[in-house]
Short mmCIF file of C-alpha atoms in Angstrom, two decimals:
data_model
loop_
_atom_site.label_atom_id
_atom_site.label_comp_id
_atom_site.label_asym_id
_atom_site.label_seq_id
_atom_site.Cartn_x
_atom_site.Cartn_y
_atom_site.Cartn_z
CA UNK R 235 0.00 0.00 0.00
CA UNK R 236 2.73 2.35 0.91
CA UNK R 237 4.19 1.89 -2.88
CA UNK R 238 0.80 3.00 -4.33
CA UNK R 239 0.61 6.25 -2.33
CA UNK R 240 4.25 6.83 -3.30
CA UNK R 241 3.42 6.38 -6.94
CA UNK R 242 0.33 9.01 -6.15
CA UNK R 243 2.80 11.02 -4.40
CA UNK R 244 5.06 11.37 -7.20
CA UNK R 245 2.45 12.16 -10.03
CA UNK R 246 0.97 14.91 -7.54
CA UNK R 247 4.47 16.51 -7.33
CA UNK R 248 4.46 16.16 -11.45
CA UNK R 249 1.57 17.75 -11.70
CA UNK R 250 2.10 20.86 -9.27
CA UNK R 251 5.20 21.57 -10.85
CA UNK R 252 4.10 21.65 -14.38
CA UNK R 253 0.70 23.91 -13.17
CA UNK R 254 3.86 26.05 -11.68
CA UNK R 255 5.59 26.07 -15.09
CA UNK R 256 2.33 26.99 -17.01
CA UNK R 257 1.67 29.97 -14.31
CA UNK R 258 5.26 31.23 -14.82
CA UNK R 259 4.78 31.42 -18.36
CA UNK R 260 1.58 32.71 -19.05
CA UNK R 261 2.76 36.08 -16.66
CA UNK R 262 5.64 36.01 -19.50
CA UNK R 263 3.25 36.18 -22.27
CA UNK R 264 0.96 37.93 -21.27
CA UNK R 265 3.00 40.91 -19.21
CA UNK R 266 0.54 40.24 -16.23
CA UNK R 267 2.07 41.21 -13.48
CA UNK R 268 3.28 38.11 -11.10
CA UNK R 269 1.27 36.75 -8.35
CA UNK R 270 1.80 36.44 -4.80
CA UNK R 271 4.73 34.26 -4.27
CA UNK R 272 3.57 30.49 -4.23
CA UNK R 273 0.34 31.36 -6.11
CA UNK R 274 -0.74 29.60 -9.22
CA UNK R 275 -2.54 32.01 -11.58
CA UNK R 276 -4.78 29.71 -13.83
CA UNK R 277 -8.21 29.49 -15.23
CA UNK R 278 -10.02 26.26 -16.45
CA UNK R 279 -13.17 24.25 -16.26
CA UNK R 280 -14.51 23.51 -12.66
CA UNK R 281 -14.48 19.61 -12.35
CA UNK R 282 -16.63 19.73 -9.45
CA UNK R 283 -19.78 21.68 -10.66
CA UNK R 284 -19.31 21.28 -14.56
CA UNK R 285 -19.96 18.27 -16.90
CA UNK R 286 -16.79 17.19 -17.70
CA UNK R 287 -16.29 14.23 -20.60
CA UNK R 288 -13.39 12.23 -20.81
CA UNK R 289 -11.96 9.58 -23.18
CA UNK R 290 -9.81 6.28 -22.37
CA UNK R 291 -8.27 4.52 -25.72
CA UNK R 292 -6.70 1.52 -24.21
CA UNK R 293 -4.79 -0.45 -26.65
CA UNK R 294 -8.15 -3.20 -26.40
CA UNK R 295 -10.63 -3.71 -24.52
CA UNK R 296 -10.62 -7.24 -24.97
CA UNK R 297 -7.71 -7.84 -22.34
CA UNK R 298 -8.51 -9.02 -18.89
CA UNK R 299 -6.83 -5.88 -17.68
CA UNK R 300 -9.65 -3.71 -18.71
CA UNK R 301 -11.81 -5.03 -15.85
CA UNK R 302 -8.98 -3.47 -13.21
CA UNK R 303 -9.03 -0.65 -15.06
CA UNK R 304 -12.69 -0.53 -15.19
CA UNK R 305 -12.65 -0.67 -11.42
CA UNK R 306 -10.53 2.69 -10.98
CA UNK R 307 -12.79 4.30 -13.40
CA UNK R 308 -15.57 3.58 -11.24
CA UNK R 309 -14.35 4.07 -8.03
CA UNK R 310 -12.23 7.21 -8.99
CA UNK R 311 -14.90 8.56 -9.82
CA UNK R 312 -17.35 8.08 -7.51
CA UNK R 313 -16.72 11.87 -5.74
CA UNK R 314 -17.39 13.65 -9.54
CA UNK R 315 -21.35 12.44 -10.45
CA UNK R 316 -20.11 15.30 -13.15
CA UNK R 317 -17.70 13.44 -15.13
CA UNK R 318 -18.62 10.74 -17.74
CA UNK R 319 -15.36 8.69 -18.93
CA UNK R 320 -16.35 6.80 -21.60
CA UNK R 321 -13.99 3.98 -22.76
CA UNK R 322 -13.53 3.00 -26.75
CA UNK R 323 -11.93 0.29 -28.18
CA UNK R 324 -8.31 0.81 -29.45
CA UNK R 325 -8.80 -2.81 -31.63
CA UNK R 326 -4.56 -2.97 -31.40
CA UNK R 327 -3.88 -0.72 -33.98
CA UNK R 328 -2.79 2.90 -34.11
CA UNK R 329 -4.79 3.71 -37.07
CA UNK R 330 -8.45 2.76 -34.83
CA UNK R 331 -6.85 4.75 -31.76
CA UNK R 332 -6.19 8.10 -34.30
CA UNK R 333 -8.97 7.88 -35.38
CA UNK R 334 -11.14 7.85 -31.88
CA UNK R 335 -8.40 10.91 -30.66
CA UNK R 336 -10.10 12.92 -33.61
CA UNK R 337 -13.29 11.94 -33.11
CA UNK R 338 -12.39 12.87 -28.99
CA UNK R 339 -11.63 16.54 -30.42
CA UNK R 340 -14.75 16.99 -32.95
CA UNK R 341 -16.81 16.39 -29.59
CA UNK R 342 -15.32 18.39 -27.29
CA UNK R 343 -14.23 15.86 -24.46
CA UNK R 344 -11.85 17.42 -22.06
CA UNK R 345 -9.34 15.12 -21.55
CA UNK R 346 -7.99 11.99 -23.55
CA UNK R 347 -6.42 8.84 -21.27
CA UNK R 348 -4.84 6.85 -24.16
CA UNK R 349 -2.62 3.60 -23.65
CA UNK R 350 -0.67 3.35 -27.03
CA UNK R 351 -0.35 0.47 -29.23
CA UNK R 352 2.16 2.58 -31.02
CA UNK R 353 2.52 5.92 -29.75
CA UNK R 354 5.20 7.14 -32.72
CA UNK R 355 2.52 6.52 -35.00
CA UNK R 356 -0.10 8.59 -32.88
CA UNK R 357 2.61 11.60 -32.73
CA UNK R 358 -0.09 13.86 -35.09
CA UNK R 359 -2.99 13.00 -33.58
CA UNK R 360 -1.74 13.69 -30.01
CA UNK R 361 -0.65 17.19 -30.93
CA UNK R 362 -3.87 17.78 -32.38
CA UNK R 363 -5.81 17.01 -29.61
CA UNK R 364 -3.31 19.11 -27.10
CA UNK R 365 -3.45 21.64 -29.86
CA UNK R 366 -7.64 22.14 -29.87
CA UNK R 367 -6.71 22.31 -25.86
CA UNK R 368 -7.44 18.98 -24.54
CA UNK R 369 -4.93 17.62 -22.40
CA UNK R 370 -3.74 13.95 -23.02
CA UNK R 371 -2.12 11.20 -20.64
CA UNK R 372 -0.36 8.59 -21.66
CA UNK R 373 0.05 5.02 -19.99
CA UNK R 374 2.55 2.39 -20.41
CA UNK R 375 3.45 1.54 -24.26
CA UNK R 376 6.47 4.42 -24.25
CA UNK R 377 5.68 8.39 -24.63
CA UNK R 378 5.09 9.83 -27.64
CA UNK R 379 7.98 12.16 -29.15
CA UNK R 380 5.24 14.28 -29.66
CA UNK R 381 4.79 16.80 -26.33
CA UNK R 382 1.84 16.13 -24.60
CA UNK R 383 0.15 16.74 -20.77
CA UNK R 384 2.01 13.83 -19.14
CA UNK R 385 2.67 10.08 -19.33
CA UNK R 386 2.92 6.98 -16.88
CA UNK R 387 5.26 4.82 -17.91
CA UNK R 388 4.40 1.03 -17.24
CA UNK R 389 7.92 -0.95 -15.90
CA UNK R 390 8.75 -2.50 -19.40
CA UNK R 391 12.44 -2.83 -19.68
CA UNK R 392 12.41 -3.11 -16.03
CA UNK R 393 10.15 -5.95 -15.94
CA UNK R 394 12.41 -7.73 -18.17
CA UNK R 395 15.41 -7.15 -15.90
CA UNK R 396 13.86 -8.42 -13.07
CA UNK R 397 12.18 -11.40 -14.35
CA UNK R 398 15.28 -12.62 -16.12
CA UNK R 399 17.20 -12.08 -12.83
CA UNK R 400 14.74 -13.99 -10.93
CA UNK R 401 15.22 -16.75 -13.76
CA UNK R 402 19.06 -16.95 -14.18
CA UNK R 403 19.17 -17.05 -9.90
CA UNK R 404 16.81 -20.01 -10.15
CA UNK R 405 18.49 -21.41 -12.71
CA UNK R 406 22.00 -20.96 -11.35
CA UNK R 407 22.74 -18.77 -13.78
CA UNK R 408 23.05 -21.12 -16.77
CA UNK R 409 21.43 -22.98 -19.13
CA UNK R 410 19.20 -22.25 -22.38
CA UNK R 411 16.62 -19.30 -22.37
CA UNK R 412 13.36 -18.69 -24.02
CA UNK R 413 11.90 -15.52 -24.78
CA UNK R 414 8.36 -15.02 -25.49
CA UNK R 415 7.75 -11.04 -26.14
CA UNK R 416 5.31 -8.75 -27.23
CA UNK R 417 3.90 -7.98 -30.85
CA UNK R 418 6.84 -7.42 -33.47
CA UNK R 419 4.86 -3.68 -33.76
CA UNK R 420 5.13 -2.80 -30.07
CA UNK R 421 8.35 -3.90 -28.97
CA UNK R 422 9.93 -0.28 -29.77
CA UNK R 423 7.80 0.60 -26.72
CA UNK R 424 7.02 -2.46 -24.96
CA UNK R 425 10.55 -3.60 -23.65
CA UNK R 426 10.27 -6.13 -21.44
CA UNK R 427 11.94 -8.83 -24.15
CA UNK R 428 14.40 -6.52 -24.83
CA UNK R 429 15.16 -5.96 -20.91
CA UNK R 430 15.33 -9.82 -20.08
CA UNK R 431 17.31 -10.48 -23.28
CA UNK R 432 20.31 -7.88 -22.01
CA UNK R 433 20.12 -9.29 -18.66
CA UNK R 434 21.09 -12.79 -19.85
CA UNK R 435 23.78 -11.33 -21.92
CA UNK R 436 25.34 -9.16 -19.52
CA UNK R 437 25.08 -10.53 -16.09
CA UNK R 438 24.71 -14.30 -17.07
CA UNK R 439 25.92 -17.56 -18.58
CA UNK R 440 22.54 -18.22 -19.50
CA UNK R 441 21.67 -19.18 -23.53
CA UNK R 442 18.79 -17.77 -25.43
CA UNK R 443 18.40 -20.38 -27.65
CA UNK R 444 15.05 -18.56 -29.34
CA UNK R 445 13.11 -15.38 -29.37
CA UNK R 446 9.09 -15.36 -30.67
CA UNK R 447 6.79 -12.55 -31.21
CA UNK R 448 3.18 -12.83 -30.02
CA UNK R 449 0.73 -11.38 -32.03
CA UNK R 450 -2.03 -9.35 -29.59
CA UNK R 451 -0.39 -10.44 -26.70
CA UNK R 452 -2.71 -14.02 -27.14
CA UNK R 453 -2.31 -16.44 -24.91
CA UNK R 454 -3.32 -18.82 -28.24
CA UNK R 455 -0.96 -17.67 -30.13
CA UNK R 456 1.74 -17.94 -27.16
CA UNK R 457 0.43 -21.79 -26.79
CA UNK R 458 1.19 -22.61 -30.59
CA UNK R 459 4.34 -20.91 -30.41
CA UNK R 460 5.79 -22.63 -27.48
CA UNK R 461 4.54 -25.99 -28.80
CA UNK R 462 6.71 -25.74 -31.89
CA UNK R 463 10.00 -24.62 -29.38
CA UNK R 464 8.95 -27.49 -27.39
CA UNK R 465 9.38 -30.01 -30.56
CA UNK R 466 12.26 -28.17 -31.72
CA UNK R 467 14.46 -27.91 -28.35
CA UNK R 468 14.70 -30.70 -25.50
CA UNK R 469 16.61 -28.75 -23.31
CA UNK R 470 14.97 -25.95 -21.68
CA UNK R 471 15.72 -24.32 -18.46
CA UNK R 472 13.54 -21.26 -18.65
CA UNK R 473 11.00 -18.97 -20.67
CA UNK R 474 10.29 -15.04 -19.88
CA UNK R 475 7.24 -13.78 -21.09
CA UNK R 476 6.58 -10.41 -22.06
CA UNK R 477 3.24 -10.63 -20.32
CA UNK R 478 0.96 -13.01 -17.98
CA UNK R 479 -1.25 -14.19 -21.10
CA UNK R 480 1.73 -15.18 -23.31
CA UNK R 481 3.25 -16.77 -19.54
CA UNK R 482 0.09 -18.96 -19.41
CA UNK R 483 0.03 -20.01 -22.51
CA UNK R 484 3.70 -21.03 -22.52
CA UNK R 485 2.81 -22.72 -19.10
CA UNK R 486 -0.14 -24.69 -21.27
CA UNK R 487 1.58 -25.72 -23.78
CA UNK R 488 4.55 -27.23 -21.67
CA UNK R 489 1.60 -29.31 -20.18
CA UNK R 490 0.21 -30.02 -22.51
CA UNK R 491 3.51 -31.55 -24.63
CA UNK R 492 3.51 -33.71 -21.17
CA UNK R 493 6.53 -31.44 -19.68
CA UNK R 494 5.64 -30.28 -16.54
CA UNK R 495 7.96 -32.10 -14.59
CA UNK R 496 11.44 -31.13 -16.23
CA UNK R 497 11.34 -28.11 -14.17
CA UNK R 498 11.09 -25.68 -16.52
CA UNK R 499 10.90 -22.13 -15.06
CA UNK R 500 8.00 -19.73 -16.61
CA UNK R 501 8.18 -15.74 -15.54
CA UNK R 502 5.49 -13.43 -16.69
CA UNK R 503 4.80 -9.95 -16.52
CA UNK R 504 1.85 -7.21 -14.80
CA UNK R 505 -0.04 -9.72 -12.08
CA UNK R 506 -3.63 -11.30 -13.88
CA UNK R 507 -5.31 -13.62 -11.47
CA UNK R 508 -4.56 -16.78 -13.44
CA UNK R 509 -0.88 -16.05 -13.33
CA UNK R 510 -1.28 -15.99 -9.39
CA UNK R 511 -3.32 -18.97 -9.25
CA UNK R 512 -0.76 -20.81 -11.68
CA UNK R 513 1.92 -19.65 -9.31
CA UNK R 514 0.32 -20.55 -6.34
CA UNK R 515 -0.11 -24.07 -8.02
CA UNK R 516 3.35 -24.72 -9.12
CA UNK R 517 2.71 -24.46 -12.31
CA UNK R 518 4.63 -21.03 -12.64
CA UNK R 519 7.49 -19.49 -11.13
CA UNK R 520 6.87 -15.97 -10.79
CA UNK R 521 6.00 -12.05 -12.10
CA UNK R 522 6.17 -8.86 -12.27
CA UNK R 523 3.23 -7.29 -10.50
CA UNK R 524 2.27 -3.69 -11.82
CA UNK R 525 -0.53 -1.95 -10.29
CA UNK R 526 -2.45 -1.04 -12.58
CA UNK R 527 -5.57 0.64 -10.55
CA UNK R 528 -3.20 2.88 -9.08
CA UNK R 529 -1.85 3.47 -12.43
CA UNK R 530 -5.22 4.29 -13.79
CA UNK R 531 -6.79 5.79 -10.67
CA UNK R 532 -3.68 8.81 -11.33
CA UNK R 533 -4.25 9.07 -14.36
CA UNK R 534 -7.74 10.48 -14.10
CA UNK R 535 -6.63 12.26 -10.91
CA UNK R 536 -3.43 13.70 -13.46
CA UNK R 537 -6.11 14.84 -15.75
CA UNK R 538 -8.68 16.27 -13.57
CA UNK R 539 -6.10 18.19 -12.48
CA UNK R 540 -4.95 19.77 -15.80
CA UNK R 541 -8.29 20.28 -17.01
CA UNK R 542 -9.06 22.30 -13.91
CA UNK R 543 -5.70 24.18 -14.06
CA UNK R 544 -7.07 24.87 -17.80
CA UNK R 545 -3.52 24.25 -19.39
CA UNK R 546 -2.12 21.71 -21.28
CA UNK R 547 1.65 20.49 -23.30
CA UNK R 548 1.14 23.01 -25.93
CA UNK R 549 0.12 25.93 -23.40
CA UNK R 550 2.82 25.64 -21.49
CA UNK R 551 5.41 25.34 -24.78
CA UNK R 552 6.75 21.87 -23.66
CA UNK R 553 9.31 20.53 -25.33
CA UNK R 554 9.17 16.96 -23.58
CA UNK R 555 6.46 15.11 -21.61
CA UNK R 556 6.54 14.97 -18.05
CA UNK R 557 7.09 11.54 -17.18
CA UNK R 558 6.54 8.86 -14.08
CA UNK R 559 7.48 5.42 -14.01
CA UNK R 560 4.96 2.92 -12.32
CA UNK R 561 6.09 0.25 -9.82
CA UNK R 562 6.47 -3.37 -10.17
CA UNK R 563 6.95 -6.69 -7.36
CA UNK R 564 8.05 -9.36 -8.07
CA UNK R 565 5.88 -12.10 -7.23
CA UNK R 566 6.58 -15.78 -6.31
CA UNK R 567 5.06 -18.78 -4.27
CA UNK R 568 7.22 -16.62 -1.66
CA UNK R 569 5.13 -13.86 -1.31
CA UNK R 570 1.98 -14.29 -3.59
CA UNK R 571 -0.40 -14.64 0.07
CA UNK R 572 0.92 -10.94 0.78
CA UNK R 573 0.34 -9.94 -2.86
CA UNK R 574 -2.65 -11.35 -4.63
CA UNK R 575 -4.93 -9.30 -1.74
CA UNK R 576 -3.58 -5.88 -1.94
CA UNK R 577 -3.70 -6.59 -5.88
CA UNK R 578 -7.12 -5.87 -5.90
CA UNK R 579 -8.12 -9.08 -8.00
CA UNK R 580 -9.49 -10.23 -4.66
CA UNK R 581 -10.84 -7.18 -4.04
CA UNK R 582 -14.37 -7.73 -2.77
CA UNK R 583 -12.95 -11.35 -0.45
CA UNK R 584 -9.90 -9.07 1.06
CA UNK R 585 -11.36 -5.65 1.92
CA UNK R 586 -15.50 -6.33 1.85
CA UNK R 587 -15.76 -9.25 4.24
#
């Protein structure tokens, strides 16, 4: 719990300091003389007593994920009966997500939440929505080049590093390496293959014998893949997994080829419920937990805030986006009784009874 309010913590502090930077330059521009020291001079919409619309583009909302982040929306916004967030469907491709952004700006929502499939190729539609004034946060799959309000940065590369570390320890730091990692199209943003594949380089003598794309992050498509490395190799000390859907369907297919009990070590990535369950079974060795309510729950906070402040990227002449990086556990039959509860997966069993 104390991680989540740091990560709240540090978005707050963010956030105050770019309404600071906005106040110091709009005196600039507009000659006005300066305000009482410590004073923020800003004028936007009132979140409290106007109707306020906002936008989340997640990259799908097929993935089990949406129902966590379905879960902040709600409860974030319990306190604002004002604000409507209404959630579209990103369909894993940038073109479907520019698209929405410009139909977002043709009717006048206040603030865009967008998690990027590929944020490069959302650079123009970004600016256009910061440049009709609507501020726009971004969440996990790498910032934009283009400047906008302010981004969250899930623990990719991170992730990688720890899970492979976790691996190569269990392992004793040899032996032959899988890598299952994200779509071919996101891996420029979503690093965690790239972060477990340096980790065995550098601080290991472990071998990656083979590295597979997944399309959509499908736990199907992770299944056949695995199946055909399972055929091909018949030594295998370990697989990382760019995420917990591709980790359970590597985990499947190993049973399923009758080869649970060579010991084969599966690590996954961001904490779903069947990736604690699997590693509460055995079946899997361990994750990186991210958590994501927290990570949406500031993001609507993040935006709130902006829209109130009534200032944006492009108001304030930013050259960069300010950026925060969300926290990740790793999780293991060690600790998964301490983690799965706080998770919020158990929500309504941990906190309701």
């Amino acid at each position: 719990m104390t991680k989540r309010i740091l990560v709240l913590l540090m978005a707050i502090t963010m956030i105050v300091a770019f309404l600071a930077g906005c106040a110091a330059k709009e005196e600039a521009d507009t000659g006005a003389e300066a305000p009482a020291e410590g004073a923020i001079a800003l004028t936007g919409t009132d979140v409290y007593t106007e109707e306020i619309k906002l936008a989340f583009i997640p990259i799908s909302t097929a993935g089990i994920m949406n129902e966590m982040y379905n879960t902040a929306i709600a409860e974030g916004l319990a306190m604002y009966p004002n604000v409507t967030l209404n959630v579209f469907d990103g369909q894993y491709d940038p073109t479907v997500q520019n698209s929405i952004i410009q139909d977002c700006i043709t009717q006048g929502y206040h603030g865009i939440i967008m998690e990027g499939m590929d944020t490069e190729a959302s650079n123009t539609a970004i600016t256009d929505a910061e440049t009709a004034g609507i501020p726009v946060i971004t969440l996990n799959g790498g910032c934009a080049t283009a400047p906008h309000t302010f981004h969250i940065q899930g623990a990719d590369y991170e992730m990688g590093q720890q899970g492979a570390e976790y691996l190569a320890a269990a392992c004793g730091n040899s032996g032959n390496a899988i890598i299952l990692d994200a779509p071919a199209e996101a891996v420029a943003n979503a690093r965690m293959g790239t972060g477990a594949q340096e980790y065995f380089e550098q601080n290991t003598e472990m071998t990656i014998i083979d590295h597979q794309y997944i399309e959509r992050w499908s736990t199907d498509d992770a299944v056949t893949k695995m199946s055909n490395l399972l055929t091909k190799y018949q030594d295998i000390q370990c697989v990382y997994c760019a995420s917990d859907d591709i980790a359970i369907g590597a985990v499947q297919a190993i049973e399923a080829a009758n080869r649970q009990d060579e010991g084969i070590l599966v690590w996954g990535g961001t904490g779903y419920p069947s990736a604690f369950q699997a590693i509460r079974d055995g079946r899997m060795y361990g994750t990186s937990w991210c958590d994501s309510y927290s990570e949406m729950l500031t993001s609507i906070y993040a935006c709130l805030a902006f829209i109130d402040g009534g200032v944006n990227a492009i108001d304030c002449g930013y050259t960069e986006t300010p950026s925060v990086k969300q926290v990740m556990i790793a999780v293991t039959v060690d600790n998964i009784e301490q983690i799965y509860p706080i998770s919020r997966w158990e929500y309504d069993s941990a906190f309701m009874d």
